[in-house]
Coordinates of C-alpha atoms and ligand atoms in Angstrom, one line a residue:
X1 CA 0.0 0.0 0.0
X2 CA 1.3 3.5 -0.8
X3 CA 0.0 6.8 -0.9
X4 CA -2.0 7.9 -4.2
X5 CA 0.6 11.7 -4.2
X6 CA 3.3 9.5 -4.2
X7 CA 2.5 7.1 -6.5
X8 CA 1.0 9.2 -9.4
X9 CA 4.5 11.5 -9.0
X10 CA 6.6 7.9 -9.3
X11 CA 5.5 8.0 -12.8
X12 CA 7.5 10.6 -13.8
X13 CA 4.9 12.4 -15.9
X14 CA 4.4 14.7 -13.2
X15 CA 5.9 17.0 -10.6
X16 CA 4.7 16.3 -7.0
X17 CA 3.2 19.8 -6.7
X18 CA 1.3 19.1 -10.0
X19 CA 0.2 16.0 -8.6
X20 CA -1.4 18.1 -5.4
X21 CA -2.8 20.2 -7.8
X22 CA -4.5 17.6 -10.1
X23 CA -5.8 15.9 -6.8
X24 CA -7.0 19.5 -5.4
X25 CA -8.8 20.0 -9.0
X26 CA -11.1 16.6 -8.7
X27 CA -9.3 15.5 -11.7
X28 CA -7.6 12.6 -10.4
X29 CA -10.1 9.3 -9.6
X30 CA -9.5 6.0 -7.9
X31 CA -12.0 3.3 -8.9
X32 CA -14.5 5.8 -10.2
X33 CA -13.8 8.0 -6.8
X34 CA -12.7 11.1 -6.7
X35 CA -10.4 11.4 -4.0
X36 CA -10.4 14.1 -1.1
X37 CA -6.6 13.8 -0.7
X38 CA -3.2 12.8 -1.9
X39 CA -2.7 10.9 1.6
X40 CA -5.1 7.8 1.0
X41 CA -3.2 4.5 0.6
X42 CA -3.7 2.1 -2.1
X43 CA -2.7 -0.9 -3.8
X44 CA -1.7 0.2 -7.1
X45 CA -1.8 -3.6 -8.5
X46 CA -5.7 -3.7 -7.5
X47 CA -7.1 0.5 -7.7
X48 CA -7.5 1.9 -11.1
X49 CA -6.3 5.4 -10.8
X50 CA -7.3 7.5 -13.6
X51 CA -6.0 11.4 -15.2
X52 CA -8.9 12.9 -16.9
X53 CA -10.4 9.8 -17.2
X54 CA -7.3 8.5 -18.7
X55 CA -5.9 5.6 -17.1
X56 CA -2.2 6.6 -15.0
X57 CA -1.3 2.9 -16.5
X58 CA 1.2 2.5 -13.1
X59 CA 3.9 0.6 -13.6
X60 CA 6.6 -0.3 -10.7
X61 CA 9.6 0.3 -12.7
X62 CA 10.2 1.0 -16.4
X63 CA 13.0 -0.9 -18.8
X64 CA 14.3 1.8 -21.9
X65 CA 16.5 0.5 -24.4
X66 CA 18.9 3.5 -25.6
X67 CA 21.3 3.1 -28.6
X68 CA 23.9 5.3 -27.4
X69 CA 26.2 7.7 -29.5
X70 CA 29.5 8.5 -29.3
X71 CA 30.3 11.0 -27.0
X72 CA 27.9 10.5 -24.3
X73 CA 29.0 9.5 -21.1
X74 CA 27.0 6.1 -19.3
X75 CA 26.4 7.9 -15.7
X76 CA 23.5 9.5 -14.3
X77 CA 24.4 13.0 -14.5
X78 CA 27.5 14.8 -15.2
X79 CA 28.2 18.3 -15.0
X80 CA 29.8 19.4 -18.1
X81 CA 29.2 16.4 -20.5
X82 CA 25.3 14.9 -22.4
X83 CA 24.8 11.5 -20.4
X84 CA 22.5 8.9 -21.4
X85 CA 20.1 9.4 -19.0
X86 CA 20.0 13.3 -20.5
X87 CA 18.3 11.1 -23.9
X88 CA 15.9 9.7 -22.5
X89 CA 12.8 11.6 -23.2
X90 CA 10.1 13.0 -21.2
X91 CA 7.3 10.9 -21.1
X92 CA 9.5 8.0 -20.5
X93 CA 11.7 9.8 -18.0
X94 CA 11.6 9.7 -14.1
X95 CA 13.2 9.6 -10.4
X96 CA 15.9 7.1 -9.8
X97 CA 16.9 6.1 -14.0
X98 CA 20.2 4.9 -14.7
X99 CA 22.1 2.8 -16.7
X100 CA 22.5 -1.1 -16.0
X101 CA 26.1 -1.3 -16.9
X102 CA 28.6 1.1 -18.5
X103 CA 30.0 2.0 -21.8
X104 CA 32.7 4.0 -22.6
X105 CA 32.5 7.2 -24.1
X106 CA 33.4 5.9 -27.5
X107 CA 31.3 2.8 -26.9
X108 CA 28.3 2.8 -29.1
X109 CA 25.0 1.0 -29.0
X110 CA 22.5 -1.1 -26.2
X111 CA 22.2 0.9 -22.9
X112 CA 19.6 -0.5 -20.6
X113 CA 18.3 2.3 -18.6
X114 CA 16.1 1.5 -15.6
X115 CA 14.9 2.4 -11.9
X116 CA 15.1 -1.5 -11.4
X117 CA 18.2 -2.4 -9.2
X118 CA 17.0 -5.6 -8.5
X119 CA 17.3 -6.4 -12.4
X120 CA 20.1 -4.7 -13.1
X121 CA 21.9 -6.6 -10.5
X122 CA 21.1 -9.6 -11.8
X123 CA 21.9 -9.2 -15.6
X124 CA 25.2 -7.6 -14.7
X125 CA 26.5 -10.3 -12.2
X126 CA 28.4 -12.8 -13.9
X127 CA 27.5 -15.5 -11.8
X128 CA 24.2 -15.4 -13.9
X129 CA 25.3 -15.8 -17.4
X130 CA 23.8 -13.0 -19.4
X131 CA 25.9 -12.1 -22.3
X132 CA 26.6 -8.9 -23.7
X133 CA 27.3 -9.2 -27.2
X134 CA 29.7 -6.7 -29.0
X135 CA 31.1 -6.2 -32.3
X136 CA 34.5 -4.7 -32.2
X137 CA 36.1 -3.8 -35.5
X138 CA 39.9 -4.7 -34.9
X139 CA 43.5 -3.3 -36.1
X140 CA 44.3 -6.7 -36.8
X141 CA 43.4 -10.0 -38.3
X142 CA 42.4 -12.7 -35.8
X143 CA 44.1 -16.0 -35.7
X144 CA 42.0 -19.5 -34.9
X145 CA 44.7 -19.3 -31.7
X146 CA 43.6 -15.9 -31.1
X147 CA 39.9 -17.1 -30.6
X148 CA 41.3 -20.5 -28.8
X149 CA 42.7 -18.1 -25.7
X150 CA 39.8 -16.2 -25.4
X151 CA 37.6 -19.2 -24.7
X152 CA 40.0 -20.7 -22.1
X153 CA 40.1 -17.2 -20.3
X154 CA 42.3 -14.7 -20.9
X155 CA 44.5 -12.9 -18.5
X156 CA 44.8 -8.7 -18.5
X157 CA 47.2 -6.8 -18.6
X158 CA 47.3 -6.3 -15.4
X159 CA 46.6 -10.2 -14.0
X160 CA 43.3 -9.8 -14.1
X161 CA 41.9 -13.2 -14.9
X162 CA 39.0 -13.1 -17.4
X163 CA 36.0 -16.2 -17.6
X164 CA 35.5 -17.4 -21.4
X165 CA 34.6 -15.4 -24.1
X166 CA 33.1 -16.3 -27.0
X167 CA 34.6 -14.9 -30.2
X168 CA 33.8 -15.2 -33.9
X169 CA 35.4 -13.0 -37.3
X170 CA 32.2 -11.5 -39.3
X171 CA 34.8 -9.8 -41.7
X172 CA 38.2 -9.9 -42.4
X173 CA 40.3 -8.3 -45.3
X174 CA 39.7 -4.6 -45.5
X175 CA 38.1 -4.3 -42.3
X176 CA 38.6 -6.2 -39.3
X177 CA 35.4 -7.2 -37.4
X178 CA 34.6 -9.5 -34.7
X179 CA 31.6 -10.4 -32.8
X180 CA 32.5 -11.2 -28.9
X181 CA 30.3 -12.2 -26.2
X182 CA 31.4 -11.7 -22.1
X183 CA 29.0 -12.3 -19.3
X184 CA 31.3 -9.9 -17.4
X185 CA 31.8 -6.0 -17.6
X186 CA 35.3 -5.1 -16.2
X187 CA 36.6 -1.7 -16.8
X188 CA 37.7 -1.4 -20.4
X189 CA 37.3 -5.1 -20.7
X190 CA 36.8 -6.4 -24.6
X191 CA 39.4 -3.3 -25.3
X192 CA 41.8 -4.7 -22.4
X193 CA 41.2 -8.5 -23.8
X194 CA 41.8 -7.7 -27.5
X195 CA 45.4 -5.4 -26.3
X196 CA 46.3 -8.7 -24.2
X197 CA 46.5 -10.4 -27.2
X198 CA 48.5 -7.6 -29.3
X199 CA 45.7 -6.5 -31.2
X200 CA 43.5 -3.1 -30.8
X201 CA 39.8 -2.5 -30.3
X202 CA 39.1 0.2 -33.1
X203 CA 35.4 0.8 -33.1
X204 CA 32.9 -1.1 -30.4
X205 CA 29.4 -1.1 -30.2
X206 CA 27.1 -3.4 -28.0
X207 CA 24.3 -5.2 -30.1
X208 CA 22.8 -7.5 -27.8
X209 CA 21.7 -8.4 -23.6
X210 CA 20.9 -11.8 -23.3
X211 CA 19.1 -12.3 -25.9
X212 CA 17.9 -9.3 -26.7
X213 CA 19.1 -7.6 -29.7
X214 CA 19.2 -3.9 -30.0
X215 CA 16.4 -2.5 -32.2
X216 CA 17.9 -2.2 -35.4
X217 CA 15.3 0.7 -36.0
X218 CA 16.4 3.2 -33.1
X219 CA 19.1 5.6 -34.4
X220 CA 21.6 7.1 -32.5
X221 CA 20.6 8.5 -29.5
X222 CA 16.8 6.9 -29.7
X223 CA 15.1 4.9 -26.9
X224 CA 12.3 3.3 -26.2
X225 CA 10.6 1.1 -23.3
X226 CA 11.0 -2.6 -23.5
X227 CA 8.3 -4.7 -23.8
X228 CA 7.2 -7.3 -21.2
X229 CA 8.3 -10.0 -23.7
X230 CA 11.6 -8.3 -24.5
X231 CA 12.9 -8.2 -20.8
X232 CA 12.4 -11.9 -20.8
X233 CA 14.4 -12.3 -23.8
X234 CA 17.1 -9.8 -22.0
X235 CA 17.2 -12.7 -18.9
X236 CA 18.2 -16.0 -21.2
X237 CA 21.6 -17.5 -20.1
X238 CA 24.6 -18.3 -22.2
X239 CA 22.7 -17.1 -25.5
X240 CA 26.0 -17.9 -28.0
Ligands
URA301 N1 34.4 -3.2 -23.0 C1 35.0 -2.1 -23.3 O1 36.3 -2.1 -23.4 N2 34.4 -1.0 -23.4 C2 33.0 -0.9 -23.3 O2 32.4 0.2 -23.5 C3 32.3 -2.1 -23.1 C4 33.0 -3.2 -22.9

């Protein structure tokens, strides 16, 4: 149970003191009832609250899928520079959004953006399996070895020990590219992996959670919510 002001403002679509006012206004109803107060508790799973006889459609916590540009930075705010939270757009936006894993600057493509740390903890810990998929277009050519070390685990740089990867060339000639698939997200880590090898990351961009791949129609700096169906597909283990 939770109080109706509180609720309707968890929506994001509006402010609190707009919420007061809509209730103050009559134009806020619960189950056909119009309210005296913002202070009444309710169930939001079972009361039907409604906007101008619109239905607020509540919904605990929202799931946006953002392909990310160049440039912006995967944080919740920043002074000087855009982040991805800054794209997400208004009537998708509220409190407590952030994204489920970073990218770096440079990193393009599938930012999960949620309010959901529940979730978020469980597609990021690698104890669960979810794979990120990246492409990552490469100085050099990969060799069958190359691809051997990665699935038996590579070790940084630095020691760090890495869990297998799963790598396979999509083009090679002119253009290096590779498609590689962690279930981790170290700092830096398909760029660290690829240098521990002698070779360099060029471009990256993430095209796919789980099983989910980004949707091929968003350009640069689009989003849009996930789908009930979708953040199923985001939850498979060891999609290769
Ligand atoms: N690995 C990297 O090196 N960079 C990213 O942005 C994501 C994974």
């Amino acid at each position: 149970m939770e109080r109706l002001d509180k609720l309707i403002a968890s929506q994001g679509r509006y402010s609190r003191s707009e919420v007061k006012k809509l209730i103050k206004s009559g134009r806020i109803t619960v189950d056909g009832k119009v309210p005296k107060s913002g202070d009444i508790k309710l169930d939001p799973g079972k009361s039907e609250i409604r906007v101008d006889g619109e239905s607020l459609n509540y919904k605990k916590h929202i799931y946006i899928m953002l392909n990310k540009p160049r440039g912006v930075i995967s944080a919740s705010n920043d002074r000087d520079k855009e982040t991805v939270i800054d794209l997400v757009p208004p009537e998708l936006f509220r409190e407590g959004l952030f994204p489920a894993g970073r990218l770096d600057g440079d990193t393009t493509g599938f930012v999960l953006i949620t309010d959901d740390g529940d979730f978020a903890h469980r597609i990021l810990s690698p104890k669960n399996h979810i794979m990120k998929t990246y492409h990552a277009t490469l100085r050099d050519e990969l060799t069958q070895e190359d691809i051997v070390r990665f699935k038996e685990g590579l070790t940084l740089g630095d020691g760090t020990e890495c869990l297998e990867a799963h790598v396979k060339v999509l083009e090679s000639g002119n253009k290096n590219l590779a498609e590689i698939k962690i279930c981790e997200g170290k700092y830096h880590q398909v760029k660290r992996m690829f240098a521990s090898i002698g070779n360099k990351v060029l471009e990256l961009r993430r095209v796919k959670m789980g099983g989910l791949d980004l949707d091929g129609s968003l350009r640069e700096g689009e989003c849009r919510e996930i789908t009930d169906e979708e953040l199923k597909m985001i939850t498979e283990k060891n999609v290769l």
